[in-house]
PDB file of C-alpha atoms (C1' of nucleotides) in Angstrom:
ATOM      1  CA  UNK A1142       0.000   0.000   0.000  1.00  0.00           C
ATOM      2  CA  UNK A1143       1.544   3.290  -1.108  1.00  0.00           C
ATOM      3  CA  UNK A1144       2.185   5.886   1.588  1.00  0.00           C
ATOM      4  CA  UNK A1145      -0.410   8.183   0.048  1.00  0.00           C
ATOM      5  CA  UNK A1146      -3.110   5.689   0.945  1.00  0.00           C
ATOM      6  CA  UNK A1147      -1.794   5.569   4.482  1.00  0.00           C
ATOM      7  CA  UNK A1148      -2.423   9.285   4.835  1.00  0.00           C
ATOM      8  CA  UNK A1149      -5.890   9.099   3.359  1.00  0.00           C
ATOM      9  CA  UNK A1150      -6.798   6.163   5.568  1.00  0.00           C
ATOM     10  CA  UNK A1151      -5.513   7.959   8.648  1.00  0.00           C
ATOM     11  CA  UNK A1152      -7.559  11.022   7.743  1.00  0.00           C
ATOM     12  CA  UNK A1153     -10.616   8.839   7.149  1.00  0.00           C
ATOM     13  CA  UNK A1154     -10.119   7.320  10.592  1.00  0.00           C
ATOM     14  CA  UNK A1155      -9.951  10.772  12.159  1.00  0.00           C
ATOM     15  CA  UNK A1156     -13.065  11.900  10.330  1.00  0.00           C
ATOM     16  CA  UNK A1157     -14.849   8.743  11.442  1.00  0.00           C
ATOM     17  CA  UNK A1158     -13.869   9.197  15.084  1.00  0.00           C
ATOM     18  CA  UNK A1159     -15.035  12.811  15.045  1.00  0.00           C
ATOM     19  CA  UNK A1160     -18.729  11.946  15.026  1.00  0.00           C
ATOM     20  CA  UNK A1161     -20.250  10.939  18.404  1.00  0.00           C
ATOM     21  CA  UNK A1162     -22.772   8.552  16.827  1.00  0.00           C
ATOM     22  CA  UNK A1163     -19.998   6.689  15.064  1.00  0.00           C
ATOM     23  CA  UNK A1164     -18.047   6.489  18.305  1.00  0.00           C
ATOM     24  CA  UNK A1165     -21.142   5.050  19.977  1.00  0.00           C
ATOM     25  CA  UNK A1166     -21.382   2.431  17.234  1.00  0.00           C
ATOM     26  CA  UNK A1167     -17.759   1.471  17.705  1.00  0.00           C
ATOM     27  CA  UNK A1168     -18.237   1.304  21.472  1.00  0.00           C
ATOM     28  CA  UNK A1169     -21.213  -0.963  20.989  1.00  0.00           C
ATOM     29  CA  UNK A1170     -19.269  -3.248  18.665  1.00  0.00           C
ATOM     30  CA  UNK A1171     -16.459  -3.375  21.200  1.00  0.00           C
ATOM     31  CA  UNK A1172     -18.851  -4.083  24.062  1.00  0.00           C
ATOM     32  CA  UNK A1173     -21.075  -6.782  22.600  1.00  0.00           C
ATOM     33  CA  UNK A1174     -19.092  -8.088  19.664  1.00  0.00           C
ATOM     34  CA  UNK A1175     -20.112  -8.258  15.985  1.00  0.00           C
ATOM     35  CA  UNK A1176     -23.587  -7.043  15.122  1.00  0.00           C
ATOM     36  CA  UNK A1177     -25.779  -6.302  12.112  1.00  0.00           C
ATOM     37  CA  UNK A1178     -27.265  -3.003  10.981  1.00  0.00           C
ATOM     38  CA  UNK A1179     -30.747  -3.546  12.408  1.00  0.00           C
ATOM     39  CA  UNK A1180     -29.241  -4.931  15.565  1.00  0.00           C
ATOM     40  CA  UNK A1181     -27.339  -1.728  16.204  1.00  0.00           C
ATOM     41  CA  UNK A1182     -30.281   0.409  15.129  1.00  0.00           C
ATOM     42  CA  UNK A1183     -32.401  -1.184  17.834  1.00  0.00           C
ATOM     43  CA  UNK A1184     -29.908  -0.230  20.519  1.00  0.00           C
ATOM     44  CA  UNK A1185     -29.198   3.330  19.377  1.00  0.00           C
ATOM     45  CA  UNK A1186     -31.831   6.082  19.243  1.00  0.00           C
ATOM     46  CA  UNK A1187     -31.469   6.560  15.480  1.00  0.00           C
ATOM     47  CA  UNK A1188     -32.961   4.965  12.395  1.00  0.00           C
ATOM     48  CA  UNK A1189     -31.588   1.939  10.596  1.00  0.00           C
ATOM     49  CA  UNK A1190     -30.565   3.908   7.536  1.00  0.00           C
ATOM     50  CA  UNK A1191     -28.555   6.364   9.581  1.00  0.00           C
ATOM     51  CA  UNK A1192     -26.736   3.424  11.137  1.00  0.00           C
ATOM     52  CA  UNK A1193     -26.147   1.949   7.688  1.00  0.00           C
ATOM     53  CA  UNK A1194     -24.589   5.186   6.436  1.00  0.00           C
ATOM     54  CA  UNK A1195     -22.287   5.423   9.423  1.00  0.00           C
ATOM     55  CA  UNK A1196     -21.279   1.787   9.120  1.00  0.00           C
ATOM     56  CA  UNK A1197     -20.487   2.472   5.478  1.00  0.00           C
ATOM     57  CA  UNK A1198     -18.153   5.294   6.446  1.00  0.00           C
ATOM     58  CA  UNK A1199     -16.571   3.230   9.193  1.00  0.00           C
ATOM     59  CA  UNK A1200     -16.009   0.390   6.745  1.00  0.00           C
ATOM     60  CA  UNK A1201     -14.522   2.789   4.197  1.00  0.00           C
ATOM     61  CA  UNK A1202     -12.167   4.061   6.874  1.00  0.00           C
ATOM     62  CA  UNK A1203     -11.199   0.454   7.559  1.00  0.00           C
ATOM     63  CA  UNK A1204     -12.329   0.597  11.191  1.00  0.00           C
ATOM     64  CA  UNK A1205     -14.869  -2.199  10.712  1.00  0.00           C
ATOM     65  CA  UNK A1206     -15.415  -4.932   8.158  1.00  0.00           C
ATOM     66  CA  UNK A1207     -18.434  -6.850   7.000  1.00  0.00           C
ATOM     67  CA  UNK A1208     -18.060 -10.526   7.856  1.00  0.00           C
ATOM     68  CA  UNK A1209     -19.259 -11.425   4.362  1.00  0.00           C
ATOM     69  CA  UNK A1210     -22.780 -12.199   3.174  1.00  0.00           C
ATOM     70  CA  UNK A1211     -23.582 -15.187   5.405  1.00  0.00           C
ATOM     71  CA  UNK A1212     -27.100 -15.906   4.341  1.00  0.00           C
ATOM     72  CA  UNK A1213     -29.324 -12.940   5.061  1.00  0.00           C
ATOM     73  CA  UNK A1214     -27.477 -11.348   8.000  1.00  0.00           C
ATOM     74  CA  UNK A1215     -24.503  -9.051   7.430  1.00  0.00           C
ATOM     75  CA  UNK A1216     -22.653  -8.738  10.735  1.00  0.00           C
ATOM     76  CA  UNK A1217     -19.897  -6.136  11.121  1.00  0.00           C
ATOM     77  CA  UNK A1218     -16.861  -6.566  13.320  1.00  0.00           C
ATOM     78  CA  UNK A1219     -14.159  -4.249  14.604  1.00  0.00           C
ATOM     79  CA  UNK A1220     -10.876  -3.942  12.721  1.00  0.00           C
ATOM     80  CA  UNK A1221      -8.089  -2.708  15.017  1.00  0.00           C
ATOM     81  CA  UNK A1222      -5.510  -2.445  12.222  1.00  0.00           C
ATOM     82  CA  UNK A1223      -6.896   0.866  10.944  1.00  0.00           C
ATOM     83  CA  UNK A1224      -6.291   2.502  14.289  1.00  0.00           C
ATOM     84  CA  UNK A1225      -2.688   1.384  14.223  1.00  0.00           C
ATOM     85  CA  UNK A1226      -2.260   2.946  10.789  1.00  0.00           C
ATOM     86  CA  UNK A1227      -3.635   6.261  11.996  1.00  0.00           C
ATOM     87  CA  UNK A1228      -1.459   6.038  15.055  1.00  0.00           C
ATOM     88  CA  UNK A1229       1.772   5.597  13.126  1.00  0.00           C
ATOM     89  CA  UNK A1230       0.766   8.417  10.792  1.00  0.00           C
ATOM     90  CA  UNK A1231       0.330  10.677  13.816  1.00  0.00           C
ATOM     91  CA  UNK A1232       3.701   9.556  15.127  1.00  0.00           C
ATOM     92  CA  UNK A1233       5.341  10.484  11.834  1.00  0.00           C
ATOM     93  CA  UNK A1234       3.665  13.895  11.888  1.00  0.00           C
ATOM     94  CA  UNK A1235       4.866  14.596  15.417  1.00  0.00           C
ATOM     95  CA  UNK A1236       8.372  13.528  14.427  1.00  0.00           C
ATOM     96  CA  UNK A1237       8.335  15.835  11.415  1.00  0.00           C
ATOM     97  CA  UNK A1238       7.216  18.739  13.590  1.00  0.00           C
ATOM     98  CA  UNK A1239       9.949  18.131  16.120  1.00  0.00           C
ATOM     99  CA  UNK A1240      12.553  18.066  13.372  1.00  0.00           C
ATOM    100  CA  UNK A1241      11.288  21.278  11.815  1.00  0.00           C
ATOM    101  CA  UNK A1242      11.144  23.088  15.122  1.00  0.00           C
ATOM    102  CA  UNK A1243      14.702  22.079  15.903  1.00  0.00           C
ATOM    103  CA  UNK A1244      15.877  23.133  12.442  1.00  0.00           C
ATOM    104  CA  UNK A1245      14.152  26.496  12.739  1.00  0.00           C
ATOM    105  CA  UNK A1246      15.743  27.106  16.107  1.00  0.00           C
ATOM    106  CA  UNK A1247      19.138  26.320  14.651  1.00  0.00           C
ATOM    107  CA  UNK A1248      18.524  28.666  11.726  1.00  0.00           C
ATOM    108  CA  UNK A1249      17.510  31.360  14.169  1.00  0.00           C
ATOM    109  CA  UNK A1250      20.838  31.008  15.963  1.00  0.00           C
ATOM    110  CA  UNK A1251      22.790  31.084  12.710  1.00  0.00           C
ATOM    111  CA  UNK A1252      21.069  34.212  11.352  1.00  0.00           C
ATOM    112  CA  UNK A1253      21.565  36.220  14.493  1.00  0.00           C
ATOM    113  CA  UNK A1254      24.260  38.318  12.772  1.00  0.00           C
ATOM    114  CA  UNK A1255      23.131  37.841   9.168  1.00  0.00           C
ATOM    115  CA  UNK A1256      19.475  38.982   8.997  1.00  0.00           C
ATOM    116  CA  UNK A1257      18.586  37.489   5.631  1.00  0.00           C
ATOM    117  CA  UNK A1258      15.103  37.483   4.084  1.00  0.00           C
ATOM    118  CA  UNK A1259      14.179  34.388   6.055  1.00  0.00           C
ATOM    119  CA  UNK A1260      11.023  36.127   7.208  1.00  0.00           C
ATOM    120  CA  UNK A1261       7.714  35.848   5.418  1.00  0.00           C
ATOM    121  CA  UNK A1262       7.474  37.794   2.192  1.00  0.00           C
ATOM    122  CA  UNK A1263       6.185  41.254   2.859  1.00  0.00           C
ATOM    123  CA  UNK A1264       4.579  41.555  -0.563  1.00  0.00           C
ATOM    124  CA  UNK A1265       2.137  44.272  -1.544  1.00  0.00           C
ATOM    125  CA  UNK A1266      -1.562  43.830  -1.019  1.00  0.00           C
ATOM    126  CA  UNK A1267      -3.741  43.823  -4.110  1.00  0.00           C
ATOM    127  CA  UNK A1268      -6.971  45.868  -3.872  1.00  0.00           C
TER     128      UNK A1268
ATOM    129  CA  UNK B 980      -5.171  17.064  33.693  1.00  0.00           C
ATOM    130  CA  UNK B 981      -7.934  14.495  34.316  1.00  0.00           C
ATOM    131  CA  UNK B 982      -8.263  11.630  31.823  1.00  0.00           C
ATOM    132  CA  UNK B 983     -11.587  13.003  30.596  1.00  0.00           C
ATOM    133  CA  UNK B 984      -9.799  16.038  29.245  1.00  0.00           C
ATOM    134  CA  UNK B 985      -7.356  13.760  27.476  1.00  0.00           C
ATOM    135  CA  UNK B 986     -10.200  12.232  25.505  1.00  0.00           C
ATOM    136  CA  UNK B 987     -11.737  15.581  24.618  1.00  0.00           C
ATOM    137  CA  UNK B 988      -8.377  16.964  23.552  1.00  0.00           C
ATOM    138  CA  UNK B 989      -7.692  13.930  21.402  1.00  0.00           C
ATOM    139  CA  UNK B 990     -11.075  14.303  19.756  1.00  0.00           C
ATOM    140  CA  UNK B 991     -10.442  18.008  19.211  1.00  0.00           C
ATOM    141  CA  UNK B 992      -7.150  17.137  17.547  1.00  0.00           C
ATOM    142  CA  UNK B 993      -8.902  14.681  15.233  1.00  0.00           C
ATOM    143  CA  UNK B 994     -11.565  17.208  14.359  1.00  0.00           C
ATOM    144  CA  UNK B 995      -8.889  19.807  13.675  1.00  0.00           C
ATOM    145  CA  UNK B 996      -6.888  17.496  11.418  1.00  0.00           C
ATOM    146  CA  UNK B 997      -9.997  16.592   9.444  1.00  0.00           C
ATOM    147  CA  UNK B 998     -10.211  19.929   7.643  1.00  0.00           C
ATOM    148  CA  UNK B 999      -7.824  20.393   4.678  1.00  0.00           C
ATOM    149  CA  UNK B1000      -7.470  24.138   5.260  1.00  0.00           C
ATOM    150  CA  UNK B1001      -6.392  23.545   8.826  1.00  0.00           C
ATOM    151  CA  UNK B1002      -3.882  20.954   7.659  1.00  0.00           C
ATOM    152  CA  UNK B1003      -2.513  23.507   5.198  1.00  0.00           C
ATOM    153  CA  UNK B1004      -2.131  26.011   8.023  1.00  0.00           C
ATOM    154  CA  UNK B1005      -0.251  23.481  10.120  1.00  0.00           C
ATOM    155  CA  UNK B1006       1.956  22.587   7.164  1.00  0.00           C
ATOM    156  CA  UNK B1007       2.734  26.238   6.634  1.00  0.00           C
ATOM    157  CA  UNK B1008       3.619  26.715  10.292  1.00  0.00           C
ATOM    158  CA  UNK B1009       5.848  23.657  10.114  1.00  0.00           C
ATOM    159  CA  UNK B1010       7.504  24.879   6.909  1.00  0.00           C
ATOM    160  CA  UNK B1011       8.234  28.506   7.694  1.00  0.00           C
ATOM    161  CA  UNK B1012       8.008  28.684  11.454  1.00  0.00           C
ATOM    162  CA  UNK B1013       5.760  30.877  13.610  1.00  0.00           C
ATOM    163  CA  UNK B1014       3.490  33.314  11.799  1.00  0.00           C
ATOM    164  CA  UNK B1015       0.648  35.735  12.477  1.00  0.00           C
ATOM    165  CA  UNK B1016      -2.919  35.629  11.202  1.00  0.00           C
ATOM    166  CA  UNK B1017      -2.485  38.143   8.380  1.00  0.00           C
ATOM    167  CA  UNK B1018       0.784  36.517   7.459  1.00  0.00           C
ATOM    168  CA  UNK B1019      -0.904  33.160   6.873  1.00  0.00           C
ATOM    169  CA  UNK B1020      -3.881  34.785   5.187  1.00  0.00           C
ATOM    170  CA  UNK B1021      -1.554  36.294   2.582  1.00  0.00           C
ATOM    171  CA  UNK B1022      -0.155  32.881   1.689  1.00  0.00           C
ATOM    172  CA  UNK B1023      -3.417  30.924   1.621  1.00  0.00           C
ATOM    173  CA  UNK B1024      -6.268  31.625  -0.817  1.00  0.00           C
ATOM    174  CA  UNK B1025      -8.747  32.450   1.936  1.00  0.00           C
ATOM    175  CA  UNK B1026      -9.685  35.532   3.902  1.00  0.00           C
ATOM    176  CA  UNK B1027      -8.044  36.670   7.118  1.00  0.00           C
ATOM    177  CA  UNK B1028     -11.115  35.931   9.250  1.00  0.00           C
ATOM    178  CA  UNK B1029     -11.348  32.383   7.992  1.00  0.00           C
ATOM    179  CA  UNK B1030      -7.733  31.902   8.993  1.00  0.00           C
ATOM    180  CA  UNK B1031      -8.443  33.432  12.383  1.00  0.00           C
ATOM    181  CA  UNK B1032     -11.313  31.032  13.015  1.00  0.00           C
ATOM    182  CA  UNK B1033      -9.218  28.026  12.058  1.00  0.00           C
ATOM    183  CA  UNK B1034      -6.335  29.180  14.208  1.00  0.00           C
ATOM    184  CA  UNK B1035      -8.774  29.535  17.072  1.00  0.00           C
ATOM    185  CA  UNK B1036      -9.879  25.941  16.675  1.00  0.00           C
ATOM    186  CA  UNK B1037      -6.295  24.750  16.341  1.00  0.00           C
ATOM    187  CA  UNK B1038      -5.370  26.640  19.504  1.00  0.00           C
ATOM    188  CA  UNK B1039      -8.376  25.185  21.330  1.00  0.00           C
ATOM    189  CA  UNK B1040      -7.253  21.717  20.279  1.00  0.00           C
ATOM    190  CA  UNK B1041      -3.814  22.548  21.652  1.00  0.00           C
ATOM    191  CA  UNK B1042      -2.084  22.042  18.311  1.00  0.00           C
ATOM    192  CA  UNK B1043      -0.784  25.612  18.227  1.00  0.00           C
ATOM    193  CA  UNK B1044      -0.274  28.332  20.807  1.00  0.00           C
ATOM    194  CA  UNK B1045      -0.168  32.084  20.626  1.00  0.00           C
ATOM    195  CA  UNK B1046       3.256  33.343  21.628  1.00  0.00           C
ATOM    196  CA  UNK B1047       1.579  35.929  23.841  1.00  0.00           C
ATOM    197  CA  UNK B1048       0.593  39.508  23.030  1.00  0.00           C
ATOM    198  CA  UNK B1049       4.014  40.872  22.079  1.00  0.00           C
ATOM    199  CA  UNK B1050       3.076  44.387  21.097  1.00  0.00           C
ATOM    200  CA  UNK B1051       0.763  44.347  18.133  1.00  0.00           C
ATOM    201  CA  UNK B1052       1.727  41.079  16.426  1.00  0.00           C
ATOM    202  CA  UNK B1053       0.320  37.763  17.629  1.00  0.00           C
ATOM    203  CA  UNK B1054       2.455  34.997  16.179  1.00  0.00           C
ATOM    204  CA  UNK B1055       1.322  31.365  16.490  1.00  0.00           C
ATOM    205  CA  UNK B1056       3.658  28.431  16.807  1.00  0.00           C
ATOM    206  CA  UNK B1057       3.254  24.680  16.558  1.00  0.00           C
ATOM    207  CA  UNK B1058       2.685  22.637  19.704  1.00  0.00           C
ATOM    208  CA  UNK B1059       3.703  18.978  19.183  1.00  0.00           C
ATOM    209  CA  UNK B1060       2.499  17.853  22.611  1.00  0.00           C
ATOM    210  CA  UNK B1061      -1.150  17.747  21.532  1.00  0.00           C
ATOM    211  CA  UNK B1062      -0.342  15.229  18.831  1.00  0.00           C
ATOM    212  CA  UNK B1063       1.324  12.997  21.358  1.00  0.00           C
ATOM    213  CA  UNK B1064      -1.771  13.128  23.543  1.00  0.00           C
ATOM    214  CA  UNK B1065      -3.988  12.100  20.640  1.00  0.00           C
ATOM    215  CA  UNK B1066      -1.531   9.376  19.757  1.00  0.00           C
ATOM    216  CA  UNK B1067      -1.546   7.791  23.197  1.00  0.00           C
ATOM    217  CA  UNK B1068      -5.334   8.003  23.293  1.00  0.00           C
ATOM    218  CA  UNK B1069      -5.457   6.101  20.007  1.00  0.00           C
ATOM    219  CA  UNK B1070      -3.039   3.553  21.408  1.00  0.00           C
ATOM    220  CA  UNK B1071      -5.282   3.013  24.414  1.00  0.00           C
ATOM    221  CA  UNK B1072      -8.312   2.592  22.170  1.00  0.00           C
ATOM    222  CA  UNK B1073      -6.551  -0.006  20.044  1.00  0.00           C
ATOM    223  CA  UNK B1074      -5.457  -1.830  23.172  1.00  0.00           C
ATOM    224  CA  UNK B1075      -9.008  -1.857  24.512  1.00  0.00           C
ATOM    225  CA  UNK B1076     -10.287  -3.243  21.229  1.00  0.00           C
ATOM    226  CA  UNK B1077      -7.717  -5.992  21.191  1.00  0.00           C
ATOM    227  CA  UNK B1078      -8.634  -6.993  24.724  1.00  0.00           C
ATOM    228  CA  UNK B1079     -12.344  -7.042  23.960  1.00  0.00           C
ATOM    229  CA  UNK B1080     -11.878  -9.061  20.798  1.00  0.00           C
ATOM    230  CA  UNK B1081      -9.793 -11.612  22.662  1.00  0.00           C
ATOM    231  CA  UNK B1082     -12.344 -11.797  25.484  1.00  0.00           C
ATOM    232  CA  UNK B1083     -15.201 -12.259  23.031  1.00  0.00           C
ATOM    233  CA  UNK B1084     -13.358 -15.039  21.263  1.00  0.00           C
ATOM    234  CA  UNK B1085     -12.758 -16.777  24.569  1.00  0.00           C
ATOM    235  CA  UNK B1086     -16.428 -16.433  25.494  1.00  0.00           C
ATOM    236  CA  UNK B1087     -17.344 -17.892  22.118  1.00  0.00           C
ATOM    237  CA  UNK B1088     -15.214 -20.941  22.836  1.00  0.00           C
ATOM    238  CA  UNK B1089     -16.688 -21.387  26.326  1.00  0.00           C
ATOM    239  CA  UNK B1090     -20.309 -21.187  25.131  1.00  0.00           C
ATOM    240  CA  UNK B1091     -19.886 -23.719  22.382  1.00  0.00           C
ATOM    241  CA  UNK B1092     -21.816 -26.322  24.403  1.00  0.00           C
ATOM    242  CA  UNK B1093     -23.844 -23.926  26.562  1.00  0.00           C
ATOM    243  CA  UNK B1094     -25.651 -21.585  24.160  1.00  0.00           C
ATOM    244  CA  UNK B1095     -26.573 -18.891  26.669  1.00  0.00           C
ATOM    245  CA  UNK B1096     -28.252 -15.605  25.775  1.00  0.00           C
ATOM    246  CA  UNK B1097     -24.885 -14.061  24.933  1.00  0.00           C
ATOM    247  CA  UNK B1098     -26.325 -12.918  21.624  1.00  0.00           C
ATOM    248  CA  UNK B1099     -27.934  -9.546  21.113  1.00  0.00           C
ATOM    249  CA  UNK B1100     -31.308  -9.203  22.750  1.00  0.00           C
ATOM    250  CA  UNK B1101     -34.025 -10.262  20.385  1.00  0.00           C
ATOM    251  CA  UNK B1102     -36.586  -8.108  22.061  1.00  0.00           C
ATOM    252  CA  UNK B1103     -39.821  -6.971  20.496  1.00  0.00           C
ATOM    253  CA  UNK B1104     -40.015  -3.775  18.499  1.00  0.00           C
ATOM    254  CA  UNK B1105     -42.163  -1.049  19.935  1.00  0.00           C
ATOM    255  CA  UNK B1106     -44.335   0.837  17.410  1.00  0.00           C
TER     256      UNK B1106
ATOM    257  C1'  DC C 423      -0.891  64.172  15.218  1.00  0.00           C
ATOM    258  C1'  DT C 424      -1.914  61.392  11.291  1.00  0.00           C
ATOM    259  C1'  DC C 425      -1.732  57.391   8.657  1.00  0.00           C
ATOM    260  C1'  DC C 426      -1.345  52.540   8.094  1.00  0.00           C
ATOM    261  C1'  DT C 427      -1.379  47.948   9.502  1.00  0.00           C
ATOM    262  C1'  DT C 428      -2.949  44.257  12.469  1.00  0.00           C
ATOM    263  C1'  DT C 429      -6.577  42.290  14.964  1.00  0.00           C
ATOM    264  C1'  DG C 430     -11.265  41.240  16.814  1.00  0.00           C
ATOM    265  C1'  DC C 431     -16.224  40.986  16.504  1.00  0.00           C
ATOM    266  C1'  DA C 432     -20.745  40.322  14.270  1.00  0.00           C
ATOM    267  C1'  DA C 433     -23.969  39.447  10.672  1.00  0.00           C
ATOM    268  C1'  DC C 434     -24.674  36.937   6.665  1.00  0.00           C
ATOM    269  C1'  DC C 435     -24.426  33.253   2.813  1.00  0.00           C
ATOM    270  C1'  DT C 436     -24.009  28.367   1.184  1.00  0.00           C
ATOM    271  C1'  DG C 437     -22.734  23.429   0.843  1.00  0.00           C
ATOM    272  C1'  DT C 438     -22.939  19.450   2.959  1.00  0.00           C
ATOM    273  C1'  DA C 439     -23.066  15.991   6.926  1.00  0.00           C
ATOM    274  C1'  DG C 440     -26.365  13.696   9.792  1.00  0.00           C
ATOM    275  C1'  DG C 441     -30.910  12.230   9.990  1.00  0.00           C
ATOM    276  C1'  DT C 442     -35.574  11.019   8.415  1.00  0.00           C
ATOM    277  C1'  DT C 443     -39.342   8.675   5.690  1.00  0.00           C
ATOM    278  C1'  DG C 444     -40.856   5.652   1.980  1.00  0.00           C
ATOM    279  C1'  DC C 445     -40.439   1.903  -1.171  1.00  0.00           C
ATOM    280  C1'  DC C 446     -38.677  -2.458  -2.935  1.00  0.00           C
ATOM    281  C1'  DA C 447     -35.781  -6.871  -3.150  1.00  0.00           C
ATOM    282  C1'  DT C 448     -34.313 -10.856  -0.705  1.00  0.00           C
ATOM    283  C1'  DC C 449     -34.146 -14.763   2.278  1.00  0.00           C
ATOM    284  C1'  DA C 450     -36.151 -17.687   6.290  1.00  0.00           C
ATOM    285  C1'  DA C 451     -39.973 -19.734   8.481  1.00  0.00           C
ATOM    286  C1'  DT C 452     -44.551 -21.398   9.039  1.00  0.00           C
TER     287       DT C 452
ATOM    288  C1'  DA D1078     -47.544 -19.498  -0.810  1.00  0.00           C
ATOM    289  C1'  DT D1079     -47.752 -16.011   2.657  1.00  0.00           C
ATOM    290  C1'  DT D1080     -45.819 -13.746   6.244  1.00  0.00           C
ATOM    291  C1'  DG D1081     -42.165 -11.334   8.583  1.00  0.00           C
ATOM    292  C1'  DA D1082     -37.576  -9.797   9.263  1.00  0.00           C
ATOM    293  C1'  DT D1083     -33.540  -7.806   7.024  1.00  0.00           C
ATOM    294  C1'  DG D1084     -30.867  -4.903   3.937  1.00  0.00           C
ATOM    295  C1'  DG D1085     -30.257  -1.457   0.187  1.00  0.00           C
ATOM    296  C1'  DC D1086     -31.575   2.709  -2.479  1.00  0.00           C
ATOM    297  C1'  DA D1087     -33.294   7.379  -3.175  1.00  0.00           C
ATOM    298  C1'  DA D1088     -35.433  11.683  -2.158  1.00  0.00           C
ATOM    299  C1'  DC D1089     -35.956  14.965   1.209  1.00  0.00           C
ATOM    300  C1'  DC D1090     -35.267  18.052   5.495  1.00  0.00           C
ATOM    301  C1'  DT D1091     -32.361  20.794   8.701  1.00  0.00           C
ATOM    302  C1'  DA D1092     -28.496  22.415  11.431  1.00  0.00           C
ATOM    303  C1'  DC D1093     -24.013  23.702  11.331  1.00  0.00           C
ATOM    304  C1'  DA D1094     -19.115  24.256   9.532  1.00  0.00           C
ATOM    305  C1'  DG D1095     -16.440  26.942   6.388  1.00  0.00           C
ATOM    306  C1'  DG D1096     -16.248  31.166   4.166  1.00  0.00           C
ATOM    307  C1'  DT D1097     -17.275  36.007   3.107  1.00  0.00           C
ATOM    308  C1'  DT D1098     -17.988  41.102   3.814  1.00  0.00           C
ATOM    309  C1'  DG D1099     -18.090  45.166   6.758  1.00  0.00           C
ATOM    310  C1'  DC D1100     -16.793  47.880  10.516  1.00  0.00           C
ATOM    311  C1'  DA D1101     -14.437  49.465  14.798  1.00  0.00           C
ATOM    312  C1'  DA D1102     -10.478  49.325  18.185  1.00  0.00           C
ATOM    313  C1'  DA D1103      -5.491  49.172  19.118  1.00  0.00           C
ATOM    314  C1'  DG D1104      -0.574  49.593  18.371  1.00  0.00           C
ATOM    315  C1'  DG D1105       3.567  51.363  15.255  1.00  0.00           C
ATOM    316  C1'  DA D1106       5.787  54.456  11.819  1.00  0.00           C
ATOM    317  C1'  DG D1107       6.193  58.882   9.608  1.00  0.00           C
TER     318       DG D1107
END
DNA sequence: CTCCTTTGCAACCTGTAGGTTGCCATCAAT
DNA sequence: ATTGATGGCAACCTACAGGTTGCAAAGGAG
């Protein structure tokens, strides 16, 4: 899987975790194990179709996976791998930030007697 | 800081990272170091107030911090600690999921000859 | 003092995310 | 063969996030 997909999956995971209803769905799957759409809709105070949409997004983010069409019931189960992906992406981001901050501090020390145009461009404003 | 705040900060970080404009702002801060609102607004194709709102959200999430009212200019700088918080929260979530999945699998083995009511409640639907 | 830049606040506009209702296809059970 | 649950699709409604414009206050530079 190319690194670009890692980023997009991490972002999808973040977007998925942002919504409280989706977090409730994940909590429910973690609490009582795999469940189907109507199953979850009965436990949450929202309609079945709303649950289906959210499960679709969660599946697209890789946080859950359909167990396959076993007869008529389509149970979904948690998929911890997606969280790990997002986690490592976050770790890389933090690392990058640390590096940049250190580099900028070094540059600030070096330019203390040579005030170059390191600052932001002070260009003209267009009316 | 109580653990409840950890969760809310992590969620705020996720919400902040979801928006592409906010990611662009963070990238710009990482690339060229601390910058003010108008500074960033000149580089991005959006208005100053939009930038201000986003910076407010980023600051609330703890991802950036105002360097303090130094005269008239209010530069913002990156704050890597918030990312670490979100990262550890994700790690805990993944850990919890793993534990639950293992426990559920064990319970599934134990109930193979004693089919209790471990399944989801098949209660009646109320009109 | 006067001018210019930076910043903050408030009202307003618009697309879309989250939710609903309604209808239809599919499979299991009696 | 009929009934009843389940799942999928589409149209529709509504609140809010992202963005804009406009204006007023607060330093700095001349």
